[in-house]
Tab-separated table of C-alpha atoms and ligand atoms in Angstrom:
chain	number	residue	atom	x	y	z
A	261	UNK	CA	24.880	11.524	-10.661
A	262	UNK	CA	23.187	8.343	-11.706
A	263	UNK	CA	19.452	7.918	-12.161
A	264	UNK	CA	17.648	4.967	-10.075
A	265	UNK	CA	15.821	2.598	-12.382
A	266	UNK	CA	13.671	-0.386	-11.919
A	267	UNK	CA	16.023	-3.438	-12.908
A	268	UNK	CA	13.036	-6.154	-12.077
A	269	UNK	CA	9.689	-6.519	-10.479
A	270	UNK	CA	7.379	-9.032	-9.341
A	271	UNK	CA	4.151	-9.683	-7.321
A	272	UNK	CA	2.248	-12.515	-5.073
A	273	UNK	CA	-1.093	-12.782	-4.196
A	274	UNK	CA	-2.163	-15.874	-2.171
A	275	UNK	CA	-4.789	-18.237	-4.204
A	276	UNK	CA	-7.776	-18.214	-2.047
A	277	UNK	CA	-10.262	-15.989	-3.222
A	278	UNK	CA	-12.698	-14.032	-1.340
A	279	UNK	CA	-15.725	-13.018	-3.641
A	280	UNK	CA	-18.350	-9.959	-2.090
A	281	UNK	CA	-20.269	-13.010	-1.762
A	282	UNK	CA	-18.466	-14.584	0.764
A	283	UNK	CA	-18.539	-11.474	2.711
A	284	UNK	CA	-22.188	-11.983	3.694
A	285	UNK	CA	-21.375	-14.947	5.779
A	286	UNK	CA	-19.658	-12.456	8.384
A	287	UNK	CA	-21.874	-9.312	7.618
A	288	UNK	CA	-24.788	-7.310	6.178
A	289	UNK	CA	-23.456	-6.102	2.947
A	290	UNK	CA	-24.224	-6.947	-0.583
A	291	UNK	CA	-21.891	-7.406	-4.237
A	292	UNK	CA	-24.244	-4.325	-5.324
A	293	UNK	CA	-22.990	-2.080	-2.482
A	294	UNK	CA	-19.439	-3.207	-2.781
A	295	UNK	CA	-19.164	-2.577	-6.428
A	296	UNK	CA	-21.160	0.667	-6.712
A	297	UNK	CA	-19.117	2.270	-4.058
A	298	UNK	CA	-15.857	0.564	-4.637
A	299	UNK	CA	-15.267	-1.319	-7.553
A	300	UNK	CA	-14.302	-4.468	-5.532
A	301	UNK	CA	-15.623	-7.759	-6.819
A	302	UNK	CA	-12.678	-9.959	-4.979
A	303	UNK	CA	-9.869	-9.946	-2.954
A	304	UNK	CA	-7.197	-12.439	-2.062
A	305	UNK	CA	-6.777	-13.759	1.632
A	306	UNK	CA	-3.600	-15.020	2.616
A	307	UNK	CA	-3.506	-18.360	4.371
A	308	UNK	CA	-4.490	-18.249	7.894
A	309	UNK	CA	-0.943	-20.002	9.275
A	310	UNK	CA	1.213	-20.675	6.098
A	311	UNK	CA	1.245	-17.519	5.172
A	312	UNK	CA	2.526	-14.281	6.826
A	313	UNK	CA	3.167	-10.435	5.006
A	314	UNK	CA	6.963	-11.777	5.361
A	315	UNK	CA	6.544	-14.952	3.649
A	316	UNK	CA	3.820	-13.020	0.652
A	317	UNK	CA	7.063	-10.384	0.264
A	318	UNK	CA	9.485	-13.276	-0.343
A	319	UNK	CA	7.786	-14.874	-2.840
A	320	UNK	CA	7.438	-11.422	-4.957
A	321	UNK	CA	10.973	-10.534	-4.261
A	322	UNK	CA	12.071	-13.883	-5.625
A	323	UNK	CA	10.503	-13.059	-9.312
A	324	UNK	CA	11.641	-9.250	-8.787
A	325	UNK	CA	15.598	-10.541	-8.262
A	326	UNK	CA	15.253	-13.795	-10.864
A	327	UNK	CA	14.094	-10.997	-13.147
A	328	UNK	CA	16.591	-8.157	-12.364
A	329	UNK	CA	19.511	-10.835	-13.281
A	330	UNK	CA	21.022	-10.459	-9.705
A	331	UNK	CA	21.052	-13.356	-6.753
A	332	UNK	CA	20.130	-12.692	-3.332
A	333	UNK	CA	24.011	-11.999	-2.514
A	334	UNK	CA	23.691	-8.750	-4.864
A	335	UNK	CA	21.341	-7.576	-2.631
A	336	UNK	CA	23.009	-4.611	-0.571
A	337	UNK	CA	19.676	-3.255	1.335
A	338	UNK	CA	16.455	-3.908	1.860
A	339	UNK	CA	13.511	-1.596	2.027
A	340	UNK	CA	10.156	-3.425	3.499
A	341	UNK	CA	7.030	-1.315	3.671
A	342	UNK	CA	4.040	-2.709	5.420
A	343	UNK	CA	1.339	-1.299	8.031
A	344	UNK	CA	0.650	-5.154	8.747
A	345	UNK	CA	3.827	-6.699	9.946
A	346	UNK	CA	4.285	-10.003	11.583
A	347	UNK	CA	5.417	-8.535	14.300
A	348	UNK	CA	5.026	-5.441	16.037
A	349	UNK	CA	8.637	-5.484	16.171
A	350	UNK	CA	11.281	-6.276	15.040
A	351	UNK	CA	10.085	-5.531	11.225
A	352	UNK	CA	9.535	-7.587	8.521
A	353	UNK	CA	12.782	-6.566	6.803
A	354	UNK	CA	15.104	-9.033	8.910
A	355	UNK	CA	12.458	-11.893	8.952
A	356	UNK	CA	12.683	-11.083	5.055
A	357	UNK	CA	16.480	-11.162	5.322
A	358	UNK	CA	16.151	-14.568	7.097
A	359	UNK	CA	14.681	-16.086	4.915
A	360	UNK	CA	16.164	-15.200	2.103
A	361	UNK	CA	19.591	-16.328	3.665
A	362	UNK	CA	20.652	-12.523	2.381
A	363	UNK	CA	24.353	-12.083	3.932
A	364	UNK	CA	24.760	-8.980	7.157
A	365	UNK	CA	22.918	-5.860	4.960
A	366	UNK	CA	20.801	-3.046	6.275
A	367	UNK	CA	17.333	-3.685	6.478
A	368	UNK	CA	14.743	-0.674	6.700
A	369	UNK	CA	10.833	-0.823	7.769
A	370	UNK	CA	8.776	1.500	6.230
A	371	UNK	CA	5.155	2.298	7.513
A	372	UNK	CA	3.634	4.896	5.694
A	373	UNK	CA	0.479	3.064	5.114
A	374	UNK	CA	-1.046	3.503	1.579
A	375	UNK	CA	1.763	5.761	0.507
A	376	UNK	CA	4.026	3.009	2.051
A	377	UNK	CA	5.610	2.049	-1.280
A	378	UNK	CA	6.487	5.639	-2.608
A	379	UNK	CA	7.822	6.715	0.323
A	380	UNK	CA	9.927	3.687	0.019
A	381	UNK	CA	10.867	4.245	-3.334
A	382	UNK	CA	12.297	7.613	-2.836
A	383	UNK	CA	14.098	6.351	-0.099
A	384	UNK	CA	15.362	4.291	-2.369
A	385	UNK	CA	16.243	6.436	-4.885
A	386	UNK	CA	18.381	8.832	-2.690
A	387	UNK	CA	20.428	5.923	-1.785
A	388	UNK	CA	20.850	5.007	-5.191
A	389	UNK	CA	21.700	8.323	-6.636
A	390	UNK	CA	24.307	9.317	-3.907
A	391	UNK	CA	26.159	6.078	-4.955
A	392	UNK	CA	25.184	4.311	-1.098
A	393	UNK	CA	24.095	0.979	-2.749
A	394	UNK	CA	23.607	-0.784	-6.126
A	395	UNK	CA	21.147	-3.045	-5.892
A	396	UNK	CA	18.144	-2.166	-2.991
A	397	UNK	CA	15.663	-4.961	-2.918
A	398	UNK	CA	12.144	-3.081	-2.132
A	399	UNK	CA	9.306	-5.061	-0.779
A	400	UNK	CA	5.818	-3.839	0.333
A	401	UNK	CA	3.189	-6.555	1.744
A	402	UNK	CA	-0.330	-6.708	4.027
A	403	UNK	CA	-1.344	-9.297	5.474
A	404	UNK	CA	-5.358	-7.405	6.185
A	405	UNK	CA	-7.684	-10.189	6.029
A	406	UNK	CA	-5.497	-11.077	9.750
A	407	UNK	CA	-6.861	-7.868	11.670
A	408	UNK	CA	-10.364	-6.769	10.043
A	409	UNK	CA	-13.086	-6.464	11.524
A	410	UNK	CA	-15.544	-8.671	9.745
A	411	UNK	CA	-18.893	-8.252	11.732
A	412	UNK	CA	-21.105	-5.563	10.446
A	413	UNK	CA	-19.896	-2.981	12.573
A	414	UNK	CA	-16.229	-2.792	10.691
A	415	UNK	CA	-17.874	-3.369	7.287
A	416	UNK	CA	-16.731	0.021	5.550
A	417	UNK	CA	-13.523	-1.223	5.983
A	418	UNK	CA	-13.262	-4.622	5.951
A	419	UNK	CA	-15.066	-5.247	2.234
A	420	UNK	CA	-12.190	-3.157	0.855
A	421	UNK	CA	-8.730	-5.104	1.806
A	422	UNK	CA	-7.363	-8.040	0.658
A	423	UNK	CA	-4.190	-9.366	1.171
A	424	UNK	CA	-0.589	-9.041	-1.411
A	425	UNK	CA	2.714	-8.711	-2.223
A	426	UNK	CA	4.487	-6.934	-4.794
A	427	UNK	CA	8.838	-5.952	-5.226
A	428	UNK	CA	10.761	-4.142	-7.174
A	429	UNK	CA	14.776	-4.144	-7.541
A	430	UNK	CA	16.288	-0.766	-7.959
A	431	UNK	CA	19.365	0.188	-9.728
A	432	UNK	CA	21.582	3.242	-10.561
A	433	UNK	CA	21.166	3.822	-14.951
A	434	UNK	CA	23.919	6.104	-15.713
A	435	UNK	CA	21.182	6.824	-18.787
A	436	UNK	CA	19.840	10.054	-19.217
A	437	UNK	CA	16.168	10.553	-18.532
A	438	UNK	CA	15.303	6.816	-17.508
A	439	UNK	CA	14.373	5.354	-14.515
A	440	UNK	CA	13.023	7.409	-11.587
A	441	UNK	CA	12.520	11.586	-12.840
A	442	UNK	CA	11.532	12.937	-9.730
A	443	UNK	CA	9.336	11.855	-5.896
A	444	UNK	CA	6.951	14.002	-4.109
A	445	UNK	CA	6.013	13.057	-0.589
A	446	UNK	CA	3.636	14.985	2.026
A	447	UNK	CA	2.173	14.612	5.190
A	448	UNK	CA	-0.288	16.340	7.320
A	449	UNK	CA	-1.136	14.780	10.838
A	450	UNK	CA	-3.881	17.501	11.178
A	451	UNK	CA	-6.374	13.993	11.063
A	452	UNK	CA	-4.541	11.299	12.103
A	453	UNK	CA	-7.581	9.375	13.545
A	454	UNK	CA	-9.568	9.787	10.899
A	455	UNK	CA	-8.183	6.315	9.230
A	456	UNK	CA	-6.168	4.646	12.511
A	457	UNK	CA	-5.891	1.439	14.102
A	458	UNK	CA	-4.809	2.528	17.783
A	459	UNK	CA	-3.895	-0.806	19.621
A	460	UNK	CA	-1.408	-2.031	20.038
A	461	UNK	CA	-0.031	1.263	20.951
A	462	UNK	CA	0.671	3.365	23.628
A	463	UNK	CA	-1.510	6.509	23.392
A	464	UNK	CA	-4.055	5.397	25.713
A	465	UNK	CA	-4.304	8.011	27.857
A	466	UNK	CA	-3.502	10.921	26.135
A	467	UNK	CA	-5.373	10.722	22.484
A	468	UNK	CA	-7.913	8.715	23.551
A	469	UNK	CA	-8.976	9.294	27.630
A	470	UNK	CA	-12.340	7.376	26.773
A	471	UNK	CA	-11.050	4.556	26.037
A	472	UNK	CA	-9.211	3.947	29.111
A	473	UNK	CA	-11.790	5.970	31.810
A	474	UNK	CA	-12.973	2.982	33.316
A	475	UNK	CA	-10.114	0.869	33.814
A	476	UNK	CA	-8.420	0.514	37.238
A	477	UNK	CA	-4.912	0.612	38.291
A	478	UNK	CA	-4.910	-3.153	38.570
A	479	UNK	CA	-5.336	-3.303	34.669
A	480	UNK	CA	-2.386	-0.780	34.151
A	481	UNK	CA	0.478	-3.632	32.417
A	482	UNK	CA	-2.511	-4.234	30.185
A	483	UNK	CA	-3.100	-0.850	28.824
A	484	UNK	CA	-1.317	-2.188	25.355
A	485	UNK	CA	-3.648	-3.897	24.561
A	486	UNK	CA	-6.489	-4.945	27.120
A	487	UNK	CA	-9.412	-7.246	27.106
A	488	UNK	CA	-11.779	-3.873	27.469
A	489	UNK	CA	-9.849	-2.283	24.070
A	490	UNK	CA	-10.722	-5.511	22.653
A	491	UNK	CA	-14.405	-5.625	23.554
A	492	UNK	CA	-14.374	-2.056	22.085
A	493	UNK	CA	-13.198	-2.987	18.823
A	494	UNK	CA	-10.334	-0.564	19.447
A	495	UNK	CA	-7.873	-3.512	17.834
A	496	UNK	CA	-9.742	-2.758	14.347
A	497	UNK	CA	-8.893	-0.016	11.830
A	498	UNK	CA	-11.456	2.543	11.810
A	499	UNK	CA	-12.166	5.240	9.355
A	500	UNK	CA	-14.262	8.163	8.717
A	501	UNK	CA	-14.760	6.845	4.812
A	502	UNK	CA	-16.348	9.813	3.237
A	503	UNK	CA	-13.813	12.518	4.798
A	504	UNK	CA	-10.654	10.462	3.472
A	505	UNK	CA	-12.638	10.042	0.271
A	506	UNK	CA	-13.228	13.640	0.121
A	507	UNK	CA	-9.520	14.637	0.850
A	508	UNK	CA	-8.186	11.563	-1.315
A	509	UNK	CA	-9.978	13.288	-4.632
A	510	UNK	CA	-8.064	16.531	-4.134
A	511	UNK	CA	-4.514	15.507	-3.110
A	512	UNK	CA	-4.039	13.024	-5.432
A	513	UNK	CA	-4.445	15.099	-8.636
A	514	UNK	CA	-2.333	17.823	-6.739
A	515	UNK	CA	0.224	15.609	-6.279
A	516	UNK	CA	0.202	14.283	-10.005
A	517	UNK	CA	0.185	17.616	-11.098
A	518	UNK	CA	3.038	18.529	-9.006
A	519	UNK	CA	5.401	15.604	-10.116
A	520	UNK	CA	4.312	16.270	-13.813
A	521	UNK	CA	5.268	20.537	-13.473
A	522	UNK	CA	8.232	19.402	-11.921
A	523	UNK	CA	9.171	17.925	-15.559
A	524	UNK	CA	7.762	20.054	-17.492
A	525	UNK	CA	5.478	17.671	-18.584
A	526	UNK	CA	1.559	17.357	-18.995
A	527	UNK	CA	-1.139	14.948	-17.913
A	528	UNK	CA	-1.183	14.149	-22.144
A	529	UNK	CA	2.413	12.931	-21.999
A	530	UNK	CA	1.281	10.008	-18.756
A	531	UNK	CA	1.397	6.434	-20.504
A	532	UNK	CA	-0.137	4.874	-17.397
A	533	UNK	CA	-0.566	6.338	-14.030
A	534	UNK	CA	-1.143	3.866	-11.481
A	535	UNK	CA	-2.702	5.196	-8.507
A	536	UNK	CA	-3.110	3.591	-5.044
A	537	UNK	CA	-5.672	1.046	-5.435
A	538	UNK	CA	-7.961	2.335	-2.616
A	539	UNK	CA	-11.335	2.527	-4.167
A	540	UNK	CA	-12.174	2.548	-7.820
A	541	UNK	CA	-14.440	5.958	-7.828
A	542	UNK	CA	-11.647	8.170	-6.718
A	543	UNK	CA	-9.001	6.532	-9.358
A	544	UNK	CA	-12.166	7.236	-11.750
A	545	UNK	CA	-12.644	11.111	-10.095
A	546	UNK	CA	-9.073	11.442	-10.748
A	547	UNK	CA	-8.731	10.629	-14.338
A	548	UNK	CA	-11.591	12.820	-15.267
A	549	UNK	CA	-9.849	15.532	-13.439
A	550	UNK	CA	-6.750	15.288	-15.301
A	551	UNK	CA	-8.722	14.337	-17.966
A	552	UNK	CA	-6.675	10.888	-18.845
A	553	UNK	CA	-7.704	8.227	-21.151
A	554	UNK	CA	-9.169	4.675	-20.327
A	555	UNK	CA	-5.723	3.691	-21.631
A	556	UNK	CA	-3.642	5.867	-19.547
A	557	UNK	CA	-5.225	4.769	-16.304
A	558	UNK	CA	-4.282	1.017	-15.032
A	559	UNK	CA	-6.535	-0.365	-12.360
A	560	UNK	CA	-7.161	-4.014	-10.884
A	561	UNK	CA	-8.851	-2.918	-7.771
A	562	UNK	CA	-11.710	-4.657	-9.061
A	563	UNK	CA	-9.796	-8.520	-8.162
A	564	UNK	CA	-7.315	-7.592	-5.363
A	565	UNK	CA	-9.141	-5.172	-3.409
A	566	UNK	CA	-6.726	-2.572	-1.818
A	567	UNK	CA	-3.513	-4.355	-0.661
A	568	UNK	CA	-2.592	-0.631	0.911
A	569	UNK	CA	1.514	-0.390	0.362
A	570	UNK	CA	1.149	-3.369	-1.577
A	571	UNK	CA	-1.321	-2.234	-4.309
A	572	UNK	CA	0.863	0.160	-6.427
A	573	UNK	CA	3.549	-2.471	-7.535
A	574	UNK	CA	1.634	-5.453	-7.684
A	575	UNK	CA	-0.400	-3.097	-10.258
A	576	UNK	CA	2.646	-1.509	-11.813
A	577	UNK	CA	4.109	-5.277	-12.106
A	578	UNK	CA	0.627	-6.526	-13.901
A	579	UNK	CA	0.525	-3.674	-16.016
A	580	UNK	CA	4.045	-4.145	-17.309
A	581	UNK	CA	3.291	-8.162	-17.788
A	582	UNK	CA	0.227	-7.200	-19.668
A	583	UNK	CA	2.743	-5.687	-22.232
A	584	UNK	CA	0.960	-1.852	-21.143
A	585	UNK	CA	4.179	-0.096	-19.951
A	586	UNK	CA	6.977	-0.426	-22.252
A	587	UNK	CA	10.510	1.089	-22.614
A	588	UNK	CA	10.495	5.008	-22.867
A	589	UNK	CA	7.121	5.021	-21.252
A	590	UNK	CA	6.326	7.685	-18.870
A	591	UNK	CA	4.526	6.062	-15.743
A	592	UNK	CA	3.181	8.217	-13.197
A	593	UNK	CA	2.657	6.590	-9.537
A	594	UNK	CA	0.295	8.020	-6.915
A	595	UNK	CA	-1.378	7.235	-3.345
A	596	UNK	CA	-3.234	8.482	-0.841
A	597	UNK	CA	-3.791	7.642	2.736
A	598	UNK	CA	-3.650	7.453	6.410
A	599	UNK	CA	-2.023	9.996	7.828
A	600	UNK	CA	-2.345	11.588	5.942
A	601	UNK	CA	0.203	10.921	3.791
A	602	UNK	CA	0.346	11.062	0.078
A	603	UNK	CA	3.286	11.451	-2.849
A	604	UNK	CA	3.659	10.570	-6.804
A	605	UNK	CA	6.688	9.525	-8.670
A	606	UNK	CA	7.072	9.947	-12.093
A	607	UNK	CA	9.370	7.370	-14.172
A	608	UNK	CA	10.481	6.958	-17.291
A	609	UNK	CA	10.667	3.181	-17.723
B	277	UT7	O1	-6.487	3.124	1.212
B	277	UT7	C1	-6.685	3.939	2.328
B	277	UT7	C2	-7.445	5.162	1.997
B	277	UT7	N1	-8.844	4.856	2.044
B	277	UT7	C3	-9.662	5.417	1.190
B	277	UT7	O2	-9.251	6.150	0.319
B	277	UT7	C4	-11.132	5.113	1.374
B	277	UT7	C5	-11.960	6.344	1.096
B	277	UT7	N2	-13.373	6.116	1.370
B	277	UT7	C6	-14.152	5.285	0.644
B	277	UT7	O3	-13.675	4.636	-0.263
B	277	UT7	C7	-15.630	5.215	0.954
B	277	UT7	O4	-15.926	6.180	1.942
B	277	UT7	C8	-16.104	3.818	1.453
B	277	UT7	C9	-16.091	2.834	0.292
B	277	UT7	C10	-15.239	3.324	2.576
B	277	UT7	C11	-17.527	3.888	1.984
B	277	UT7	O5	-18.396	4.362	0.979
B	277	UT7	P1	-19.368	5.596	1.268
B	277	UT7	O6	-20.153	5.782	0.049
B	277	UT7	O7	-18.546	6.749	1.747
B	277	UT7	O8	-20.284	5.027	2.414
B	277	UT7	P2	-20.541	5.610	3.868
B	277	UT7	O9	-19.431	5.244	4.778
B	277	UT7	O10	-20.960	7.046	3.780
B	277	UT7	O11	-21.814	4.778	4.297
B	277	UT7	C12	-23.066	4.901	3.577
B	277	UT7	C13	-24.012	3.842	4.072
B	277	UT7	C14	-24.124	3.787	5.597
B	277	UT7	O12	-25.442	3.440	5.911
B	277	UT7	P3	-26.520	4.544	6.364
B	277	UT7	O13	-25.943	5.200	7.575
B	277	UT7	O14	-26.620	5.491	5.197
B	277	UT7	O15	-27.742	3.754	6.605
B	277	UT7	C15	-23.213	2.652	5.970
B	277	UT7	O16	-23.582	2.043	7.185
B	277	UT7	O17	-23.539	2.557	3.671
B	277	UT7	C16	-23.415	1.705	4.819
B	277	UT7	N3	-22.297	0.797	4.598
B	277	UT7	C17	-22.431	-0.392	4.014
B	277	UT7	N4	-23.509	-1.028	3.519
B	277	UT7	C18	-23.311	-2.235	2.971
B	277	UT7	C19	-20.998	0.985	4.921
B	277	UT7	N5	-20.274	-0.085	4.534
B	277	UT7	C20	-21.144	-0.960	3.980
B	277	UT7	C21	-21.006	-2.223	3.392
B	277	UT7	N6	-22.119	-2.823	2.908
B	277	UT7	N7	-19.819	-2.853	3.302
């Protein structure tokens, strides 16, 4: 059975920048709380009209196929994940398709949130191993700065996104021991609200009977998304920060730990783990756990902010431009997030 291996990768962000700074135009925050607690100094927001997660996902799976040697006609599937399409449906794998003229392929919408892009890639990789396709083009894009809610009230959550793009082409390696070594993915709905955004969606009555007590029959067709949901912010993410923080610290050196026994391997034998760029204290809570070196750990939280299914290949594709993962490495990807769902992949590059 082949092995799946990364054949090329790229990543976008858009150009405008969006210092802490900024921030206090819309908000009572400060650049001393954002980067104590966070790690965020800047984020990128895409442009308002120009730019959609679609268009963000093209331009990093241009460099990701110009750099896997392959044209847009090798391209026999397409993964897309994203919790911020441009639509809520259809998904942004046929607008993808579209416009990359890619001929009549599946396309596949993944929307696993922060975890988005590993549950992607071991999607991916079962396709790949069982001999189903040869070249999967794998995009994951948010388009945040679009749905945030940047008054005070939705600060804890709006200071940490920004906006991205990252891709990755995947092919089978008939090589031994390269490419991907092994996915873990997990899930427990146990606190599903506890990170959310509920509307548009069509729980209304039965998660969330406050939210629609006081409307009428006559307001019924609007119960996807009303003008009262909207007065209540109930369009806006919302998240209990300090529970997912608290959960975040434990699963994701579990899960590390699991992909790494699965090898027989040790936290010594990492040469980078990227984790899910979600907030710099629990990447740093992590790699004291495992006890990692500065060098083993690859962050850039600090100027993207977290790009959610995004952040773990446009970091994987800066670390490998910045000449930090090289052939033979062993690179160990993580996340953590709504859901909750989390996973690792381990991959010998
Ligand atoms: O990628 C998806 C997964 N998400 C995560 O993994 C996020 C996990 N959670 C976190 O990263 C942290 O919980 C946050 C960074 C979101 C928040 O940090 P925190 O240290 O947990 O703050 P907190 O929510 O407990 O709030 C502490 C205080 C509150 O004020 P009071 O009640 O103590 O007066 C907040 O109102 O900080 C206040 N606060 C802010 N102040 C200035 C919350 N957000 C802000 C802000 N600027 N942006």
């Amino acid at each position: 059975m082949p092995q799946t291996k990364i054949a090329g990768i790229g990543y976008y962000v858009p150009e405008n920048i969006v210092t802490n700074n900024d921030l206090l135009k819309h908000m009572e925050t400060s650049d001393e709380w954002i980067q104590e607690r966070t790690g965020i100094k800047e984020r990128r927001y895409a442009h308002r009209t120009e730019e959609t997660t679609t268009t963000m996902g093209v331009e990093a799976a241009k460099i990701a196929i110009e750099r896997a040697g392959i044209t847009n006609d090798d391209v026999d599937f397409i993964i897309f994940a994203t919790i911020s399409p441009d639509y809520y449906f259809p998904g942004c794998g046929v607008l993808l398709q579209r416009a990359m003229n890619m001929k009549e392929i599946g396309a596949l919408d993944i929307r696993n949130q922060c975890s988005g892009f590993i549950y992607a890639l071991s999607v991916a990789d079962q396709f790949i191993k069982t001999g189903m396709y040869k070249n999967i083009l794998l995009v994951a894009s948010e388009k945040h700065s679009f749905g945030l809610d940047f008054s005070t009230r939705g600060r804890n959550i709006s200071v940490i996104f920004g906006d991205g793009a990252g891709a990755v082409v995947l092919q089978p390696t008939e090589e031994k021991n390269r490419g991907i070594l092994s996915t873990h993915l997990h899930s427990d709905g146990a606190n599903a609200e506890m990170l959310a955004m509920f509307n548009p969606g069509t729980h209304a009555n039965h998660w969330m009977p406050e939210a629609v007590a006081d409307f009428d029959e006559a307001e019924i067709g609007e119960m996807f998304m009303s003008h009262a949901m909207i007065d209540k912010a109930q369009n806006f993410p919302t998240m209990d920060g300090p529970a997912v923080f608290k959960k975040a610290i434990v699963k994701f050196p579990e899960v590390i730990m699991e992909a790494l026994s699965k090898n027989d391997l040790t936290a010594k034998d990492i040469g980078t783990l990227i984790p899910h760029q979600a907030n710099l204290r629990i990447a740093q809570f992590v790699q004291q756990k495992l006890q990692l070196r500065d060098d083993q750990v690859f962050n850039n939280i600090d100027k993207f902010g977290n790009t959610t299914a995004a952040s773990i290949p446009i970091a994987l594709c800066e670390a490998w431009e910045q000449g930090k993962i090289n052939n033979g490495d062993l690179v160990c990807l993580a996340a953590f997030g709504s859901g909750f769902t989390w996973g690792s992949a381990l991959l010998r590059w």
